[in-house]
Amino acid sequence: MLRGDSVPSFKHDRVTPAQIIILGFLLLIFTGAVLLMLPFSTQEPGGASFGDALFTATSATCVTGLVLHDTALYWSPFGQLVILLLIQVGGMGVVTIAVAIFMFAGKRIGLKQRWVMQESISAPQVGGIVRMTGFILKTAFLIEGVGALLLALRFCPQFGLGRGLWYAVFHSVSAFCNAGFDLLGGYSGAFSSLAGFNDDPMVLLTTAALITVGGLGFFVWEDVLQHRRWKKLSLYSRLVLSLTAALILFGALFFFAVEYRNPATLGPMPLWQKGLNALFQSVTLRTAGFDALGQGGLTDSSLALSVIFMLIGGSSGSPAGGLKTVTVAVLLLAFRAGVRGREEVTLRGRAISHRRVMNAMTLTLMVVFLFMVSSMLLSTVDGLPFLSAAFEVASAMGTVGLTVGITPGLSLFSRGVLVFLMYVGRVGILSFSIAFLTRSKYPAKIKYPTFDIMIG
């Protein structure tokens, strides 16, 4: 999101808001890992190993969805509850939940706390941040509740009232927070995700709607609820909604055309089911991770587009990961300006600051570099085809959670790489830069002469 450049100055504080966010996620991950190691967290006695618990806690907190064990078959009801809480807190943001507790307890929230909240949810300004936090929590729980009711219409007749309601709540929260964890392994087989419901429009469309709304971002929700007319929406909201719709539509048409005759995916399905699953595939790649087709059966072209979609991700101020839609939009606008020979990057009569364009380019280069290096590492260490390794890396970095089926068989080194990528993908590469790489900036005292250099 395009935000103002000015931030409060706290000269006596050594810990920045970005560092607080990073440490908060770390603390939540390790707390979740300890809970998942308890003997009663797994179906079999003894509990999970530290490595498995850490991987699962990271995946849940960072709302990714990559798993080493099927969630329904391996974890006990207590372990599943821990995973659900990690998804909810990780999706809404550690700082947002912490501040909500302060609000309910009647504690005063100072300027420093408000600044941390601003960084946590990518808010454009400090003013009104407490009200925004309350709006986020109320709206999120309302949407999750509606989603759970719709899913319960299918799950309760299938699994009984108690289990059906639990499944409905779990999958609604997992979808809205773009996590991708599921409890359907006991119904349709281990690691099957939503494959057992790929002929059920109610389940797939409800899940797709939760994923899409969750990935739009908190500020778009508020803008839409306040103005309700396209022309009155902010330029940012219109940009997010337009690009989101374009990506979903393009992806659906692409997968429908490319996978139409593929016997491992859409091939055996009737026409209406092909369209439904092509649409769901396009949506779930936006950092959600629910699988209705079986990613291992996709053609190479579909796998390549899936990697691109996963790296793009959702929008700022949402649980989604990836580069974010507006970052990609800024890059496309900069490309357009370059092709036209213009120095300013503009959109509908407004100029985007040079600093924001540089931020978008820097972030993209960092993501691409990390993606390529990590993909080569996984491919070399585990002897995997590069495209399969790239798919897994993009899934972790974009906090998506889709897999071509290689995650459980990865080496300890490769699992460690994915844990790091999931964490970076959720907290944000830019947050790491802000927290550890930037220093106080002062106006340059010396102006250097410019020189021409050949490009291309």
Tab-separated table of C-alpha atoms in Angstrom:
chain	number	residue	atom	x	y	z
A	1	MET	CA	0.000	0.000	0.000
A	2	LEU	CA	1.249	3.497	-0.728
A	3	ARG	CA	1.832	5.161	2.618
A	4	GLY	CA	3.106	8.486	3.799
A	5	ASP	CA	6.858	8.794	4.308
A	6	SER	CA	6.748	10.379	7.763
A	7	VAL	CA	6.843	8.203	10.868
A	8	PRO	CA	7.056	9.053	14.570
A	9	SER	CA	10.515	9.329	16.066
A	10	PHE	CA	11.331	7.504	19.302
A	11	LYS	CA	14.978	8.354	19.930
A	12	HIS	CA	15.257	6.451	23.211
A	13	ASP	CA	13.770	3.205	21.905
A	14	ARG	CA	16.203	0.622	20.593
A	15	VAL	CA	13.498	-1.743	19.295
A	16	THR	CA	11.619	-0.655	16.194
A	17	PRO	CA	8.016	-1.648	15.393
A	18	ALA	CA	9.224	-3.960	12.608
A	19	GLN	CA	11.481	-5.743	15.084
A	20	ILE	CA	8.599	-6.114	17.540
A	21	ILE	CA	6.486	-7.718	14.798
A	22	ILE	CA	9.304	-10.073	13.827
A	23	LEU	CA	9.977	-11.100	17.422
A	24	GLY	CA	6.256	-11.472	18.110
A	25	PHE	CA	5.883	-13.980	15.279
A	26	LEU	CA	8.984	-15.847	16.477
A	27	LEU	CA	7.590	-16.108	20.006
A	28	LEU	CA	4.240	-17.366	18.707
A	29	ILE	CA	5.942	-19.973	16.498
A	30	PHE	CA	8.072	-21.385	19.302
A	31	THR	CA	5.128	-21.386	21.726
A	32	GLY	CA	3.080	-23.302	19.169
A	33	ALA	CA	5.941	-25.737	18.575
A	34	VAL	CA	6.205	-26.487	22.310
A	35	LEU	CA	2.447	-27.113	22.535
A	36	LEU	CA	2.534	-29.416	19.505
A	37	MET	CA	5.321	-31.456	21.143
A	38	LEU	CA	3.083	-32.361	24.095
A	39	PRO	CA	2.210	-36.085	24.246
A	40	PHE	CA	-1.515	-35.448	23.787
A	41	SER	CA	-1.074	-33.221	20.713
A	42	THR	CA	-0.811	-36.198	18.356
A	43	GLN	CA	-3.095	-39.155	17.657
A	44	GLU	CA	-0.348	-41.580	18.645
A	45	PRO	CA	1.217	-41.229	22.134
A	46	GLY	CA	4.597	-39.533	22.434
A	47	GLY	CA	3.962	-36.203	20.705
A	48	ALA	CA	5.712	-34.762	17.686
A	49	SER	CA	9.454	-34.287	17.289
A	50	PHE	CA	10.807	-30.763	17.621
A	51	GLY	CA	11.500	-30.554	13.888
A	52	ASP	CA	7.987	-31.622	12.901
A	53	ALA	CA	6.381	-29.390	15.537
A	54	LEU	CA	8.476	-26.373	14.488
A	55	PHE	CA	7.653	-26.889	10.800
A	56	THR	CA	3.916	-27.203	11.512
A	57	ALA	CA	3.840	-24.253	13.929
A	58	THR	CA	5.677	-22.081	11.391
A	59	SER	CA	3.330	-23.144	8.603
A	60	ALA	CA	0.244	-22.410	10.750
A	61	THR	CA	1.469	-19.095	12.199
A	62	CYS	CA	2.622	-17.901	8.790
A	63	VAL	CA	-0.725	-19.115	7.309
A	64	THR	CA	1.054	-21.216	4.708
A	65	GLY	CA	-0.409	-24.713	4.826
A	66	LEU	CA	2.610	-26.845	3.935
A	67	VAL	CA	2.517	-29.965	6.142
A	68	LEU	CA	4.697	-32.963	6.890
A	69	HIS	CA	1.789	-35.008	8.266
A	70	ASP	CA	-1.889	-35.007	7.382
A	71	THR	CA	-3.552	-32.663	9.883
A	72	ALA	CA	-6.596	-34.867	10.537
A	73	LEU	CA	-4.757	-38.181	10.749
A	74	TYR	CA	-1.654	-37.131	12.701
A	75	TRP	CA	-2.741	-34.423	15.148
A	76	SER	CA	-5.204	-34.981	17.992
A	77	PRO	CA	-8.186	-32.660	18.560
A	78	PHE	CA	-5.968	-30.655	20.956
A	79	GLY	CA	-3.221	-30.407	18.335
A	80	GLN	CA	-5.769	-29.327	15.733
A	81	LEU	CA	-7.044	-26.643	18.118
A	82	VAL	CA	-3.498	-25.357	18.618
A	83	ILE	CA	-3.061	-25.193	14.839
A	84	LEU	CA	-6.362	-23.321	14.460
A	85	LEU	CA	-5.364	-20.742	17.098
A	86	LEU	CA	-1.981	-20.262	15.431
A	87	ILE	CA	-3.744	-19.689	12.107
A	88	GLN	CA	-6.148	-17.154	13.614
A	89	VAL	CA	-3.513	-15.173	15.504
A	90	GLY	CA	-0.988	-15.399	12.674
A	91	GLY	CA	-3.591	-14.386	10.107
A	92	MET	CA	-4.847	-11.385	12.020
A	93	GLY	CA	-1.345	-10.440	13.126
A	94	VAL	CA	0.290	-10.917	16.499
A	95	VAL	CA	0.281	-7.195	17.239
A	96	THR	CA	-3.382	-6.791	16.251
A	97	ILE	CA	-4.455	-9.552	18.631
A	98	ALA	CA	-2.229	-8.210	21.433
A	99	VAL	CA	-3.646	-4.717	21.073
A	100	ALA	CA	-7.184	-6.140	21.016
A	101	ILE	CA	-6.504	-7.722	24.396
A	102	PHE	CA	-5.291	-4.358	25.694
A	103	MET	CA	-8.471	-2.729	24.389
A	104	PHE	CA	-10.785	-5.264	26.029
A	105	ALA	CA	-8.824	-4.955	29.286
A	106	GLY	CA	-9.320	-1.187	29.273
A	107	LYS	CA	-5.598	-0.431	29.047
A	108	ARG	CA	-4.370	2.833	27.558
A	109	ILE	CA	-2.725	2.521	24.152
A	110	GLY	CA	0.093	5.023	23.701
A	111	LEU	CA	1.625	6.534	20.583
A	112	LYS	CA	4.389	3.904	20.378
A	113	GLN	CA	1.818	1.082	20.522
A	114	ARG	CA	-0.231	2.786	17.814
A	115	TRP	CA	2.845	3.062	15.617
A	116	VAL	CA	3.544	-0.651	16.060
A	117	MET	CA	-0.081	-1.355	15.097
A	118	GLN	CA	0.350	0.795	11.988
A	119	GLU	CA	3.360	-1.255	10.898
A	120	SER	CA	1.602	-4.532	11.764
A	121	ILE	CA	-1.374	-3.989	9.438
A	122	SER	CA	0.320	-1.696	6.873
A	123	ALA	CA	-1.977	1.188	7.781
A	124	PRO	CA	-1.533	4.449	5.861
A	125	GLN	CA	-1.413	6.561	9.029
A	126	VAL	CA	-1.358	6.373	12.833
A	127	GLY	CA	-4.571	8.347	13.274
A	128	GLY	CA	-7.636	6.151	13.807
A	129	ILE	CA	-5.547	3.012	14.144
A	130	VAL	CA	-7.330	1.756	17.286
A	131	ARG	CA	-10.724	2.087	15.605
A	132	MET	CA	-9.318	0.301	12.550
A	133	THR	CA	-8.094	-2.586	14.703
A	134	GLY	CA	-11.547	-2.998	16.235
A	135	PHE	CA	-13.103	-2.938	12.769
A	136	ILE	CA	-10.668	-5.582	11.507
A	137	LEU	CA	-11.436	-7.997	14.341
A	138	LYS	CA	-15.226	-7.565	14.200
A	139	THR	CA	-15.353	-7.885	10.406
A	140	ALA	CA	-13.026	-10.888	10.343
A	141	PHE	CA	-15.022	-12.825	12.931
A	142	LEU	CA	-18.289	-11.947	11.179
A	143	ILE	CA	-17.033	-13.184	7.791
A	144	GLU	CA	-15.581	-16.332	9.340
A	145	GLY	CA	-18.895	-16.964	11.100
A	146	VAL	CA	-20.898	-16.636	7.888
A	147	GLY	CA	-18.443	-18.911	6.091
A	148	ALA	CA	-18.704	-21.513	8.868
A	149	LEU	CA	-22.510	-21.506	8.642
A	150	LEU	CA	-22.431	-22.068	4.874
A	151	LEU	CA	-19.877	-24.873	5.152
A	152	ALA	CA	-21.867	-26.459	7.986
A	153	LEU	CA	-24.746	-26.966	5.539
A	154	ARG	CA	-22.514	-29.514	3.784
A	155	PHE	CA	-20.318	-30.820	6.584
A	156	CYS	CA	-22.980	-31.473	9.235
A	157	PRO	CA	-25.026	-33.904	7.075
A	158	GLN	CA	-21.780	-35.565	6.010
A	159	PHE	CA	-19.956	-35.863	9.343
A	160	GLY	CA	-22.623	-35.347	12.020
A	161	LEU	CA	-23.475	-32.216	14.006
A	162	GLY	CA	-20.477	-31.998	16.342
A	163	ARG	CA	-17.740	-32.917	13.908
A	164	GLY	CA	-19.475	-31.054	11.074
A	165	LEU	CA	-19.517	-27.795	13.049
A	166	TRP	CA	-15.867	-28.225	14.047
A	167	TYR	CA	-14.881	-28.882	10.436
A	168	ALA	CA	-16.918	-25.880	9.275
A	169	VAL	CA	-15.275	-23.505	11.771
A	170	PHE	CA	-11.770	-24.863	11.130
A	171	HIS	CA	-12.030	-24.615	7.330
A	172	SER	CA	-13.702	-21.199	7.414
A	173	VAL	CA	-10.912	-19.713	9.553
A	174	SER	CA	-8.261	-21.505	7.481
A	175	ALA	CA	-9.742	-20.183	4.219
A	176	PHE	CA	-10.304	-16.611	5.392
A	177	CYS	CA	-6.783	-16.403	6.829
A	178	ASN	CA	-5.458	-17.911	3.565
A	179	ALA	CA	-3.879	-20.803	5.493
A	180	GLY	CA	-4.914	-23.918	3.555
A	181	PHE	CA	-4.935	-26.378	6.466
A	182	ASP	CA	-7.733	-28.957	6.253
A	183	LEU	CA	-9.219	-31.814	8.289
A	184	LEU	CA	-10.495	-33.976	5.455
A	185	GLY	CA	-7.729	-36.573	5.411
A	186	GLY	CA	-9.917	-39.088	7.203
A	187	TYR	CA	-12.694	-38.612	4.636
A	188	SER	CA	-10.972	-38.531	1.253
A	189	GLY	CA	-7.465	-39.762	2.067
A	190	ALA	CA	-4.255	-38.328	3.485
A	191	PHE	CA	-3.150	-34.992	1.995
A	192	SER	CA	-6.274	-34.914	-0.211
A	193	SER	CA	-7.381	-31.423	0.894
A	194	LEU	CA	-10.656	-30.556	-0.921
A	195	ALA	CA	-10.309	-33.182	-3.650
A	196	GLY	CA	-13.235	-35.101	-2.143
A	197	PHE	CA	-15.451	-32.032	-2.639
A	198	ASN	CA	-14.307	-30.940	-6.107
A	199	ASP	CA	-17.829	-31.634	-7.360
A	200	ASP	CA	-19.512	-29.579	-4.628
A	201	PRO	CA	-20.166	-25.940	-5.668
A	202	MET	CA	-21.223	-24.938	-2.142
A	203	VAL	CA	-17.917	-25.994	-0.565
A	204	LEU	CA	-15.641	-24.738	-3.350
A	205	LEU	CA	-17.411	-21.406	-3.948
A	206	THR	CA	-17.723	-20.641	-0.221
A	207	THR	CA	-14.050	-21.439	0.290
A	208	ALA	CA	-13.094	-19.381	-2.775
A	209	ALA	CA	-15.123	-16.412	-1.522
A	210	LEU	CA	-13.455	-16.572	1.915
A	211	ILE	CA	-10.020	-16.745	0.307
A	212	THR	CA	-10.725	-13.796	-1.988
A	213	VAL	CA	-12.227	-11.538	0.691
A	214	GLY	CA	-9.432	-12.395	3.130
A	215	GLY	CA	-6.803	-11.609	0.505
A	216	LEU	CA	-8.200	-8.176	-0.407
A	217	GLY	CA	-6.986	-6.505	2.769
A	218	PHE	CA	-8.593	-4.699	5.674
A	219	PHE	CA	-8.567	-1.245	4.074
A	220	VAL	CA	-10.401	-2.377	0.978
A	221	TRP	CA	-13.135	-3.888	3.195
A	222	GLU	CA	-13.609	-0.608	5.031
A	223	ASP	CA	-13.553	1.442	1.849
A	224	VAL	CA	-16.174	-0.770	0.181
A	225	LEU	CA	-18.438	-0.780	3.258
A	226	GLN	CA	-18.215	2.993	3.616
A	227	HIS	CA	-18.685	4.066	-0.004
A	228	ARG	CA	-20.329	1.079	-1.769
A	229	ARG	CA	-19.947	2.701	-5.195
A	230	TRP	CA	-17.068	2.147	-7.569
A	231	LYS	CA	-16.466	5.831	-8.349
A	232	LYS	CA	-16.319	6.743	-4.662
A	233	LEU	CA	-13.732	4.113	-3.782
A	234	SER	CA	-10.142	5.193	-3.248
A	235	LEU	CA	-7.678	4.756	-6.087
A	236	TYR	CA	-5.893	2.087	-4.026
A	237	SER	CA	-9.079	0.032	-3.545
A	238	ARG	CA	-9.985	0.242	-7.218
A	239	LEU	CA	-6.472	-0.853	-8.132
A	240	VAL	CA	-6.634	-3.853	-5.756
A	241	LEU	CA	-10.105	-4.937	-6.885
A	242	SER	CA	-9.324	-4.550	-10.590
A	243	LEU	CA	-6.053	-6.450	-10.456
A	244	THR	CA	-7.523	-9.177	-8.227
A	245	ALA	CA	-10.427	-9.726	-10.636
A	246	ALA	CA	-8.096	-9.723	-13.654
A	247	LEU	CA	-5.752	-12.294	-12.093
A	248	ILE	CA	-8.597	-14.607	-11.072
A	249	LEU	CA	-10.266	-14.395	-14.494
A	250	PHE	CA	-7.053	-14.874	-16.443
A	251	GLY	CA	-5.998	-17.798	-14.243
A	252	ALA	CA	-9.377	-19.514	-14.541
A	253	LEU	CA	-9.378	-19.241	-18.345
A	254	PHE	CA	-5.775	-20.413	-18.558
A	255	PHE	CA	-6.250	-23.498	-16.382
A	256	PHE	CA	-9.527	-24.347	-18.123
A	257	ALA	CA	-7.834	-24.277	-21.538
A	258	VAL	CA	-4.516	-25.922	-20.636
A	259	GLU	CA	-5.883	-28.618	-18.283
A	260	TYR	CA	-9.091	-29.310	-20.250
A	261	ARG	CA	-7.941	-32.696	-21.592
A	262	ASN	CA	-5.415	-33.544	-18.859
A	263	PRO	CA	-6.524	-36.941	-17.462
A	264	ALA	CA	-4.781	-36.193	-14.157
A	265	THR	CA	-6.758	-32.991	-13.468
A	266	LEU	CA	-9.777	-31.630	-15.379
A	267	GLY	CA	-9.935	-34.258	-18.113
A	268	PRO	CA	-12.464	-36.716	-16.587
A	269	MET	CA	-14.797	-33.983	-15.280
A	270	PRO	CA	-18.020	-32.748	-16.928
A	271	LEU	CA	-17.923	-29.261	-18.424
A	272	TRP	CA	-19.469	-27.417	-15.453
A	273	GLN	CA	-17.052	-29.111	-13.046
A	274	LYS	CA	-14.073	-28.226	-15.242
A	275	GLY	CA	-15.067	-24.553	-15.047
A	276	LEU	CA	-15.664	-24.697	-11.293
A	277	ASN	CA	-12.296	-26.295	-10.546
A	278	ALA	CA	-10.388	-24.048	-12.968
A	279	LEU	CA	-11.850	-21.061	-11.120
A	280	PHE	CA	-11.000	-22.551	-7.732
A	281	GLN	CA	-7.442	-23.311	-8.835
A	282	SER	CA	-6.988	-19.689	-9.896
A	283	VAL	CA	-8.292	-18.428	-6.545
A	284	THR	CA	-6.461	-20.862	-4.257
A	285	LEU	CA	-3.103	-19.881	-5.770
A	286	ARG	CA	-3.616	-16.445	-4.191
A	287	THR	CA	-1.833	-17.695	-1.025
A	288	ALA	CA	-4.632	-20.023	0.155
A	289	GLY	CA	-3.315	-23.528	-0.466
A	290	PHE	CA	-6.479	-25.626	-0.640
A	291	ASP	CA	-6.095	-28.287	-3.312
A	292	ALA	CA	-9.058	-29.658	-5.264
A	293	LEU	CA	-7.156	-31.033	-8.273
A	294	GLY	CA	-3.860	-32.524	-7.148
A	295	GLN	CA	-0.988	-30.207	-8.063
A	296	GLY	CA	1.305	-33.085	-8.986
A	297	GLY	CA	-0.845	-33.800	-12.040
A	298	LEU	CA	-0.644	-30.290	-13.544
A	299	THR	CA	1.136	-29.733	-16.836
A	300	ASP	CA	4.464	-27.874	-16.817
A	301	SER	CA	2.777	-24.759	-18.242
A	302	SER	CA	0.256	-24.743	-15.410
A	303	LEU	CA	2.987	-25.289	-12.827
A	304	ALA	CA	4.936	-22.326	-14.240
A	305	LEU	CA	1.913	-20.008	-14.100
A	306	SER	CA	1.141	-21.286	-10.605
A	307	VAL	CA	4.621	-20.235	-9.481
A	308	ILE	CA	4.046	-16.718	-10.841
A	309	PHE	CA	0.644	-16.434	-9.170
A	310	MET	CA	1.998	-17.646	-5.828
A	311	LEU	CA	4.819	-15.112	-5.903
A	312	ILE	CA	2.342	-12.295	-6.656
A	313	GLY	CA	0.115	-13.231	-3.708
A	314	GLY	CA	-2.652	-11.119	-2.215
A	315	SER	CA	-2.942	-7.492	-1.153
A	316	SER	CA	-1.409	-5.324	1.556
A	317	GLY	CA	-3.036	-5.352	4.976
A	318	SER	CA	-4.292	-8.935	4.566
A	319	PRO	CA	-3.133	-12.364	5.784
A	320	ALA	CA	-1.931	-13.085	2.249
A	321	GLY	CA	1.738	-13.307	1.383
A	322	GLY	CA	3.681	-12.732	-1.811
A	323	LEU	CA	4.853	-9.527	-3.442
A	324	LYS	CA	1.306	-8.130	-3.133
A	325	THR	CA	-0.945	-7.018	-5.976
A	326	VAL	CA	-0.194	-3.298	-5.707
A	327	THR	CA	3.556	-3.946	-5.827
A	328	VAL	CA	3.023	-5.718	-9.127
A	329	ALA	CA	0.743	-2.903	-10.297
A	330	VAL	CA	3.460	-0.319	-9.543
A	331	LEU	CA	5.969	-2.377	-11.526
A	332	LEU	CA	3.588	-2.566	-14.493
A	333	LEU	CA	2.956	1.179	-14.310
A	334	ALA	CA	6.716	1.826	-14.167
A	335	PHE	CA	7.142	-0.423	-17.213
A	336	ARG	CA	4.455	1.529	-19.048
A	337	ALA	CA	6.126	4.830	-18.158
A	338	GLY	CA	9.500	3.516	-19.357
A	339	VAL	CA	8.083	2.320	-22.681
A	340	ARG	CA	6.476	5.724	-23.227
A	341	GLY	CA	9.675	7.536	-22.279
A	342	ARG	CA	8.149	9.273	-19.270
A	343	GLU	CA	10.088	10.055	-16.115
A	344	GLU	CA	7.055	10.021	-13.819
A	345	VAL	CA	5.025	6.910	-12.970
A	346	THR	CA	1.374	7.946	-13.016
A	347	LEU	CA	-2.080	6.481	-12.569
A	348	ARG	CA	-5.268	8.385	-13.405
A	349	GLY	CA	-3.683	11.795	-13.094
A	350	ARG	CA	-1.741	10.951	-9.921
A	351	ALA	CA	2.039	10.481	-9.709
A	352	ILE	CA	3.541	7.675	-7.652
A	353	SER	CA	6.609	8.843	-5.745
A	354	HIS	CA	10.033	7.733	-6.948
A	355	ARG	CA	10.675	6.241	-3.520
A	356	ARG	CA	7.632	3.948	-3.789
A	357	VAL	CA	8.676	2.797	-7.252
A	358	MET	CA	12.177	2.026	-5.952
A	359	ASN	CA	10.678	0.146	-2.978
A	360	ALA	CA	8.622	-2.003	-5.354
A	361	MET	CA	11.639	-2.746	-7.538
A	362	THR	CA	13.885	-3.498	-4.561
A	363	LEU	CA	11.348	-5.836	-3.000
A	364	THR	CA	10.812	-7.647	-6.294
A	365	LEU	CA	14.528	-8.128	-6.880
A	366	MET	CA	14.961	-9.460	-3.336
A	367	VAL	CA	12.097	-11.925	-3.782
A	368	VAL	CA	13.312	-13.112	-7.192
A	369	PHE	CA	16.876	-13.556	-5.928
A	370	LEU	CA	15.764	-15.485	-2.830
A	371	PHE	CA	13.367	-17.561	-4.931
A	372	MET	CA	16.037	-18.569	-7.470
A	373	VAL	CA	18.703	-19.389	-4.873
A	374	SER	CA	16.293	-21.411	-2.722
A	375	SER	CA	14.929	-23.299	-5.728
A	376	MET	CA	18.428	-24.256	-6.837
A	377	LEU	CA	19.309	-25.357	-3.294
A	378	LEU	CA	16.277	-27.654	-3.002
A	379	SER	CA	16.816	-29.028	-6.499
A	380	THR	CA	20.519	-29.746	-5.843
A	381	VAL	CA	20.326	-31.059	-2.281
A	382	ASP	CA	17.298	-33.335	-2.793
A	383	GLY	CA	17.843	-34.150	-6.455
A	384	LEU	CA	14.469	-32.710	-7.490
A	385	PRO	CA	13.376	-31.422	-10.909
A	386	PHE	CA	13.887	-27.657	-10.851
A	387	LEU	CA	10.224	-26.867	-11.604
A	388	SER	CA	9.032	-29.024	-8.688
A	389	ALA	CA	11.542	-27.374	-6.361
A	390	ALA	CA	10.534	-23.911	-7.644
A	391	PHE	CA	6.852	-24.712	-7.025
A	392	GLU	CA	7.573	-25.697	-3.422
A	393	VAL	CA	9.734	-22.624	-2.807
A	394	ALA	CA	7.145	-20.260	-4.297
A	395	SER	CA	4.459	-21.938	-2.178
A	396	ALA	CA	6.490	-21.301	0.978
A	397	MET	CA	7.519	-17.730	0.090
A	398	GLY	CA	3.987	-16.786	-0.937
A	399	THR	CA	2.574	-18.506	2.181
A	400	VAL	CA	0.364	-20.577	-0.129
A	401	GLY	CA	0.777	-24.151	1.046
A	402	LEU	CA	0.146	-25.985	-2.215
A	403	THR	CA	2.551	-28.822	-2.988
A	404	VAL	CA	3.310	-31.222	-5.793
A	405	GLY	CA	3.655	-33.917	-3.120
A	406	ILE	CA	7.343	-33.635	-2.242
A	407	THR	CA	7.210	-31.842	1.137
A	408	PRO	CA	7.042	-34.909	3.431
A	409	GLY	CA	10.042	-36.486	1.685
A	410	LEU	CA	12.355	-33.466	1.819
A	411	SER	CA	15.666	-33.593	3.663
A	412	LEU	CA	16.147	-31.831	6.993
A	413	PHE	CA	18.119	-29.092	5.233
A	414	SER	CA	15.375	-28.433	2.693
A	415	ARG	CA	12.740	-28.388	5.423
A	416	GLY	CA	14.806	-25.761	7.215
A	417	VAL	CA	14.918	-23.693	4.029
A	418	LEU	CA	11.118	-23.869	3.733
A	419	VAL	CA	10.673	-22.893	7.406
A	420	PHE	CA	12.815	-19.803	6.791
A	421	LEU	CA	10.938	-18.936	3.601
A	422	MET	CA	7.518	-19.311	5.258
A	423	TYR	CA	8.595	-17.000	8.057
A	424	VAL	CA	10.077	-14.422	5.709
A	425	GLY	CA	7.049	-14.638	3.447
A	426	ARG	CA	4.610	-13.868	6.265
A	427	VAL	CA	6.547	-11.254	8.208
A	428	GLY	CA	7.715	-9.664	5.016
A	429	ILE	CA	11.090	-9.201	3.398
A	430	LEU	CA	10.563	-5.464	3.551
A	431	SER	CA	10.011	-5.705	7.341
A	432	PHE	CA	13.389	-7.421	7.663
A	433	SER	CA	14.937	-4.602	5.689
A	434	ILE	CA	13.264	-1.972	7.849
A	435	ALA	CA	14.195	-3.748	11.074
A	436	PHE	CA	17.803	-4.698	10.487
A	437	LEU	CA	19.202	-3.027	7.380
A	438	THR	CA	18.008	0.572	7.432
A	439	ARG	CA	19.559	3.300	9.515
A	440	SER	CA	18.650	6.919	10.178
A	441	LYS	CA	18.782	8.803	6.913
A	442	TYR	CA	20.065	12.346	6.637
A	443	PRO	CA	19.967	14.708	3.645
A	444	ALA	CA	22.997	14.270	1.420
A	445	LYS	CA	25.603	16.976	2.031
A	446	ILE	CA	27.265	16.349	-1.307
A	447	LYS	CA	25.597	16.249	-4.708
A	448	TYR	CA	27.475	14.098	-7.200
A	449	PRO	CA	27.540	14.811	-10.919
A	450	THR	CA	25.493	12.480	-13.084
A	451	PHE	CA	26.800	10.400	-15.969
A	452	ASP	CA	25.158	8.455	-18.772
A	453	ILE	CA	25.348	4.673	-18.894
A	454	MET	CA	24.225	2.320	-21.653
A	455	ILE	CA	21.208	0.139	-20.778
A	456	GLY	CA	20.234	-2.857	-22.898
